[in-house]
mmCIF file of C-alpha atoms in Angstrom:
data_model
loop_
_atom_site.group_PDB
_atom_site.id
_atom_site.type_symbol
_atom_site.label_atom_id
_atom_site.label_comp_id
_atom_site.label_asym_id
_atom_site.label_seq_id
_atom_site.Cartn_x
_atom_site.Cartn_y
_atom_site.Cartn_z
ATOM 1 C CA UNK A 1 -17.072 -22.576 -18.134
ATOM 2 C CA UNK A 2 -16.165 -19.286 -19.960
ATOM 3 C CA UNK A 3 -18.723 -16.577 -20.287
ATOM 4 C CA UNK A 4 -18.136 -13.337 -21.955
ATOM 5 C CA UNK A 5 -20.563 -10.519 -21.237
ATOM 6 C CA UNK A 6 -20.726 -8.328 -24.217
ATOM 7 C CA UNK A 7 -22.640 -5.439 -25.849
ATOM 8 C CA UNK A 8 -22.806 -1.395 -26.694
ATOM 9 C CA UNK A 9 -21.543 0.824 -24.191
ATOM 10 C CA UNK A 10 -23.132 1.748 -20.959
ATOM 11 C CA UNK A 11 -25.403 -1.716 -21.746
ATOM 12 C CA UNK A 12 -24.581 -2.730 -18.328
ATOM 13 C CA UNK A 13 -21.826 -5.453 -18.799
ATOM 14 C CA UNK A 14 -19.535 -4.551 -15.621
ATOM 15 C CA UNK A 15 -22.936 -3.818 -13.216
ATOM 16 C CA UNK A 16 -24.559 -7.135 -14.608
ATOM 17 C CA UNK A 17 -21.435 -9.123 -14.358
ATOM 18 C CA UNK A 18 -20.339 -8.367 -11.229
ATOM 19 C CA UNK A 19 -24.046 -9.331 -10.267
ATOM 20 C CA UNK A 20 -24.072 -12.416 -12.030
ATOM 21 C CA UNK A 21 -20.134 -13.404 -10.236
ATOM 22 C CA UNK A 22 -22.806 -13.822 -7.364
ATOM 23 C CA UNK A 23 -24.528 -16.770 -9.255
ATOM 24 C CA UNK A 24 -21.485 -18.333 -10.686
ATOM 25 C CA UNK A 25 -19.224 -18.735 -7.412
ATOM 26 C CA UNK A 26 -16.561 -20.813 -8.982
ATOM 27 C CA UNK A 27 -15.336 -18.085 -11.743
ATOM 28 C CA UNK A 28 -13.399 -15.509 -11.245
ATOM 29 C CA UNK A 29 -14.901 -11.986 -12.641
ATOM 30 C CA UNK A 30 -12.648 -10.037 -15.168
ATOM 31 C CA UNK A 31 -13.835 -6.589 -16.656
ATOM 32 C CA UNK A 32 -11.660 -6.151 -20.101
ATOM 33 C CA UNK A 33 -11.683 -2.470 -19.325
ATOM 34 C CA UNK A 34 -10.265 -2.524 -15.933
ATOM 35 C CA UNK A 35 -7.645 -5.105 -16.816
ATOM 36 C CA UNK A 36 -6.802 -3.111 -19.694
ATOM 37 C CA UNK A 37 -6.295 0.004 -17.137
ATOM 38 C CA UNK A 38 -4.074 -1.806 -15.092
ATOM 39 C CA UNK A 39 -1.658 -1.878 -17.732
ATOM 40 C CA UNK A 40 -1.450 1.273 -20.020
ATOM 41 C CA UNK A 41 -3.619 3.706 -17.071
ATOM 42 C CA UNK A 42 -6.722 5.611 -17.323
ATOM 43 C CA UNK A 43 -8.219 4.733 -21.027
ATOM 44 C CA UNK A 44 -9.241 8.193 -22.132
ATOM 45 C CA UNK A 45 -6.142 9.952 -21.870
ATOM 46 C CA UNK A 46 -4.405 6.737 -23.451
ATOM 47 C CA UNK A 47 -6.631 6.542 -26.284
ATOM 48 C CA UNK A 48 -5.941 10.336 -27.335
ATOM 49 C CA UNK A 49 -2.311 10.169 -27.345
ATOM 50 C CA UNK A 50 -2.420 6.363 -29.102
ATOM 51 C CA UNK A 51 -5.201 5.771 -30.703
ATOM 52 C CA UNK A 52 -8.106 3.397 -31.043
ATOM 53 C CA UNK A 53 -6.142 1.012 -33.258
ATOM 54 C CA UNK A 54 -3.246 1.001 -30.993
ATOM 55 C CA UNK A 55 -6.053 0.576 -27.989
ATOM 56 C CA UNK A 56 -7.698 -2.097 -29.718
ATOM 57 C CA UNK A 57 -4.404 -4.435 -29.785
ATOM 58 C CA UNK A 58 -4.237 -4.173 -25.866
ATOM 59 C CA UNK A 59 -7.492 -5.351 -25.505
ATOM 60 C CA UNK A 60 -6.779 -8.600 -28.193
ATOM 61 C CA UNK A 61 -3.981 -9.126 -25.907
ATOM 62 C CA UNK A 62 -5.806 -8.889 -22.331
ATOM 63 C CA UNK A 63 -8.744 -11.213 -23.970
ATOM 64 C CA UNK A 64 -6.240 -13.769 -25.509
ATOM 65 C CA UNK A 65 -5.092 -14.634 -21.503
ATOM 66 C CA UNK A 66 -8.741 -14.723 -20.711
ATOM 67 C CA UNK A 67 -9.770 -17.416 -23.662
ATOM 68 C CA UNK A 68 -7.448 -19.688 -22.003
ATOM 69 C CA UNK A 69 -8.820 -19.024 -18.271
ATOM 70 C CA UNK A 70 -10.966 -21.852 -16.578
ATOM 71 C CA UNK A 71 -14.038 -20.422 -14.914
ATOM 72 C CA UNK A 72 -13.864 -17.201 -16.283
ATOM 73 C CA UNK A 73 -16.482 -14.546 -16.405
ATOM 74 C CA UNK A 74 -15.826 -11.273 -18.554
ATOM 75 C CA UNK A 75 -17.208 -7.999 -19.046
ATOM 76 C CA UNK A 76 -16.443 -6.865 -22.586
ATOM 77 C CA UNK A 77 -15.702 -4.228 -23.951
ATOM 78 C CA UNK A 78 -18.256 -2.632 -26.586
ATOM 79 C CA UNK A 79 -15.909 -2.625 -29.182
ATOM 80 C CA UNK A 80 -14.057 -6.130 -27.777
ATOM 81 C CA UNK A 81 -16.181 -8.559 -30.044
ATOM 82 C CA UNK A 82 -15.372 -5.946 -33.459
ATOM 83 C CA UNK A 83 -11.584 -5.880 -33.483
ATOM 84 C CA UNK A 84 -9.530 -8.737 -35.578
ATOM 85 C CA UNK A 85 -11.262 -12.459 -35.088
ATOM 86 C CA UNK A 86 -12.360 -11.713 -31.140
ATOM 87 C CA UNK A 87 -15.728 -12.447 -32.022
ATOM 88 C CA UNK A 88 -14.777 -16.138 -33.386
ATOM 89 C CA UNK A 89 -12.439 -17.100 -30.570
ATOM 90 C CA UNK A 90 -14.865 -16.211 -27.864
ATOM 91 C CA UNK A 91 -17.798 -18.121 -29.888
ATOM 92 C CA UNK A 92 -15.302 -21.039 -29.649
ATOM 93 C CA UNK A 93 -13.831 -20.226 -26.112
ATOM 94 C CA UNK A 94 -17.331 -20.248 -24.280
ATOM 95 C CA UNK A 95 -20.685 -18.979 -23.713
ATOM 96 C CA UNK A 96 -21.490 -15.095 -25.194
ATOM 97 C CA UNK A 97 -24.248 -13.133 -24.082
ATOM 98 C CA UNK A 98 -25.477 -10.277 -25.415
ATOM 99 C CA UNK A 99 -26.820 -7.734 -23.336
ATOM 100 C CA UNK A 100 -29.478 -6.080 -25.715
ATOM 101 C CA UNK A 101 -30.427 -2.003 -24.854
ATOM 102 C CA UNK A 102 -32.262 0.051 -27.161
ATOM 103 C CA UNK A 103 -30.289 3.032 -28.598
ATOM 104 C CA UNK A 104 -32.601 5.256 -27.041
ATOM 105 C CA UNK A 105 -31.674 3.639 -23.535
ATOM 106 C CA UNK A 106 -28.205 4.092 -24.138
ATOM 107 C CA UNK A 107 -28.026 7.517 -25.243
ATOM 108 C CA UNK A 108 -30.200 8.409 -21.458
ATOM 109 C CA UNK A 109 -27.261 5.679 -19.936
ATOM 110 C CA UNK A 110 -24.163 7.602 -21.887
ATOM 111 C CA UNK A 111 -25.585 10.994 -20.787
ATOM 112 C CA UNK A 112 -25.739 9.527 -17.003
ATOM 113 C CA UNK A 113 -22.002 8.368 -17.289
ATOM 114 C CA UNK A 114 -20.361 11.896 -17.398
ATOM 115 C CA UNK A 115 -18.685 11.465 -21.254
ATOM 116 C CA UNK A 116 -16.133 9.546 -20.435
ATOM 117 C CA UNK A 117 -16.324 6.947 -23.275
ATOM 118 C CA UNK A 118 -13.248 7.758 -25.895
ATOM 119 C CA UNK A 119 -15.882 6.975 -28.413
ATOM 120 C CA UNK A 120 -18.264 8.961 -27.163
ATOM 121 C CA UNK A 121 -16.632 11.663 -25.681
ATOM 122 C CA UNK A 122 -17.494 15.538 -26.290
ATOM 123 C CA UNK A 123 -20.637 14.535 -27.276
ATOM 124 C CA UNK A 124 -24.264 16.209 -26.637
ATOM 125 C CA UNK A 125 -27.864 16.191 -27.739
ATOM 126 C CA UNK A 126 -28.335 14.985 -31.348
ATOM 127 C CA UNK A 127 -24.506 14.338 -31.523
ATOM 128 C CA UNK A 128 -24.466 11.916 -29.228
ATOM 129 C CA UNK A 129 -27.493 10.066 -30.667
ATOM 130 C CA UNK A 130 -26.299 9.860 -33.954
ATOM 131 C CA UNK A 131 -22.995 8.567 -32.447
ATOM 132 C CA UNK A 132 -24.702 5.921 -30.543
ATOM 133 C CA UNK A 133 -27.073 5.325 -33.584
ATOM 134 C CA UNK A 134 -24.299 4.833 -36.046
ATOM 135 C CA UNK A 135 -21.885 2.893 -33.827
ATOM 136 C CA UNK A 136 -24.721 0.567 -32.887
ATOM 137 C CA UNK A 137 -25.740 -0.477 -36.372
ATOM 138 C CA UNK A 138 -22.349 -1.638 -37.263
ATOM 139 C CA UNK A 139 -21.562 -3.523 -34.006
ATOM 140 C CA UNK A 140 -25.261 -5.263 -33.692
ATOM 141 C CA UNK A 141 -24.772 -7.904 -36.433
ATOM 142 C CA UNK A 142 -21.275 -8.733 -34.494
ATOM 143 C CA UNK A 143 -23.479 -8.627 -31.624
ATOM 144 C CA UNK A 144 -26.236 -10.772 -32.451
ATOM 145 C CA UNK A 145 -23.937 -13.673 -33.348
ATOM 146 C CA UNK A 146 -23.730 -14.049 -29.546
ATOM 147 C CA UNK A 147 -24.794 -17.452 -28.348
ATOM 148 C CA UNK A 148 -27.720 -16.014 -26.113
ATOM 149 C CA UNK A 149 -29.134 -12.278 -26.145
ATOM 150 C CA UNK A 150 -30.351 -10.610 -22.923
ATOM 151 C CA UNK A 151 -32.416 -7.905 -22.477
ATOM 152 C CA UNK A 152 -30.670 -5.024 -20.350
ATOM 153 C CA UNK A 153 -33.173 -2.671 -19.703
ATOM 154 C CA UNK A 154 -34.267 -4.309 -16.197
ATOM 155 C CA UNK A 155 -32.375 -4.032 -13.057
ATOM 156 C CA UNK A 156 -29.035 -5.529 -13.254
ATOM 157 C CA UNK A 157 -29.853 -8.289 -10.552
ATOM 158 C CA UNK A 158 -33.376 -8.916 -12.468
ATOM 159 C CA UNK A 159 -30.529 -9.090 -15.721
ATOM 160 C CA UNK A 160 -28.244 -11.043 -14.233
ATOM 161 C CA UNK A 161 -30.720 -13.785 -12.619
ATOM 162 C CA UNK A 162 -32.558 -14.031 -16.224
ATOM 163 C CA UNK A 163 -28.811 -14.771 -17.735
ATOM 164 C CA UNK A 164 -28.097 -17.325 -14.771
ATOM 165 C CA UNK A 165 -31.256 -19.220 -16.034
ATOM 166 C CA UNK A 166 -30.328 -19.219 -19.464
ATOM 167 C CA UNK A 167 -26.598 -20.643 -18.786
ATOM 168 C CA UNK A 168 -28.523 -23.845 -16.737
ATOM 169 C CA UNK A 169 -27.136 -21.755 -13.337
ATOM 170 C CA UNK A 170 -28.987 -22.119 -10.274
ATOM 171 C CA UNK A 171 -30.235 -18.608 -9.279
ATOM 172 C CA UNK A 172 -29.880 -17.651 -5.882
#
């Protein structure tokens, strides 16, 4: 089984995943982000001197080895299911779940994570929010195409657990 974890920024996709790896022994747990790090370096830096566009193409290209990977679990990127037809091929490739946080969780999350997000980063206060606001409302109709939708707000164990039961997983 493939399962790809995605959602908005700072919704908790690496914590929760890594958390969930602990209910689904047999797969192997990939975060997009790290992978993608391992072969261009530190995204921030990257994505200033490139671009999103040209960021966006790496990350096709790390999911396309991961559609193909048995007993797979992935931690998305936030902007993973919006670039070219990632969205479709995961729908096809596996389970998605959705890890649902109000915007108002994420902007307290983002402000916790030091600014490091490229698409977030510089940001304060009512920048931030809009950011968050704006960013959210086009990517959660991608979002909600997911095959199940998780709330995040809970402790990533409680999270991961609740996404274990949905996926017919035996939760430890």
């Amino acid at each position: 089984m493939r399962v790809f974890l995605i959602g908005f920024m700072c919704s908790g996709k690496s914590v929760v995943g890594r958390e969930l790896a602990n209910h689904l022994e047999q797969h192997r747990f990939v975060d997009v982000d790290r992978a993608i790090e391992q072969r261009i370096g530190p995204i921030l830096p990257w994505m200033h001197q490139h671009g999103e566009s040209a960021f966006r193409t790496v990350e096709s290209e790390v999911l396309n080895g991961l559609l193909v990977e048995e007993n797979v679990l992935v931690a998305c990127g936030g902007g993973t299911p919006m670039a070219a037809d990632n969205m479709d091929r995961m729908l096809e490739a596996g389970k998605v779940v959705y890890l649902d946080v109000p915007a108002d969780v994420l902007v307290l999350r983002a402000k916790r994570s030091g600014g490091d997000r490229p698409l977030l980063f510089g940001l304060e206060g009512d920048a931030l929010q809009a950011r968050i606001e704006e960013l959210l409302a086009v990517r959660a109709p991608v979002y909600r195409r997911a095959h199940l939708h998780a709330s995040a707000t809970e402790a990533p164990p409680d999270t991961a657990r609740a996404i274990a039961t949905m996926l017919g997983v035996p939760v430890k």
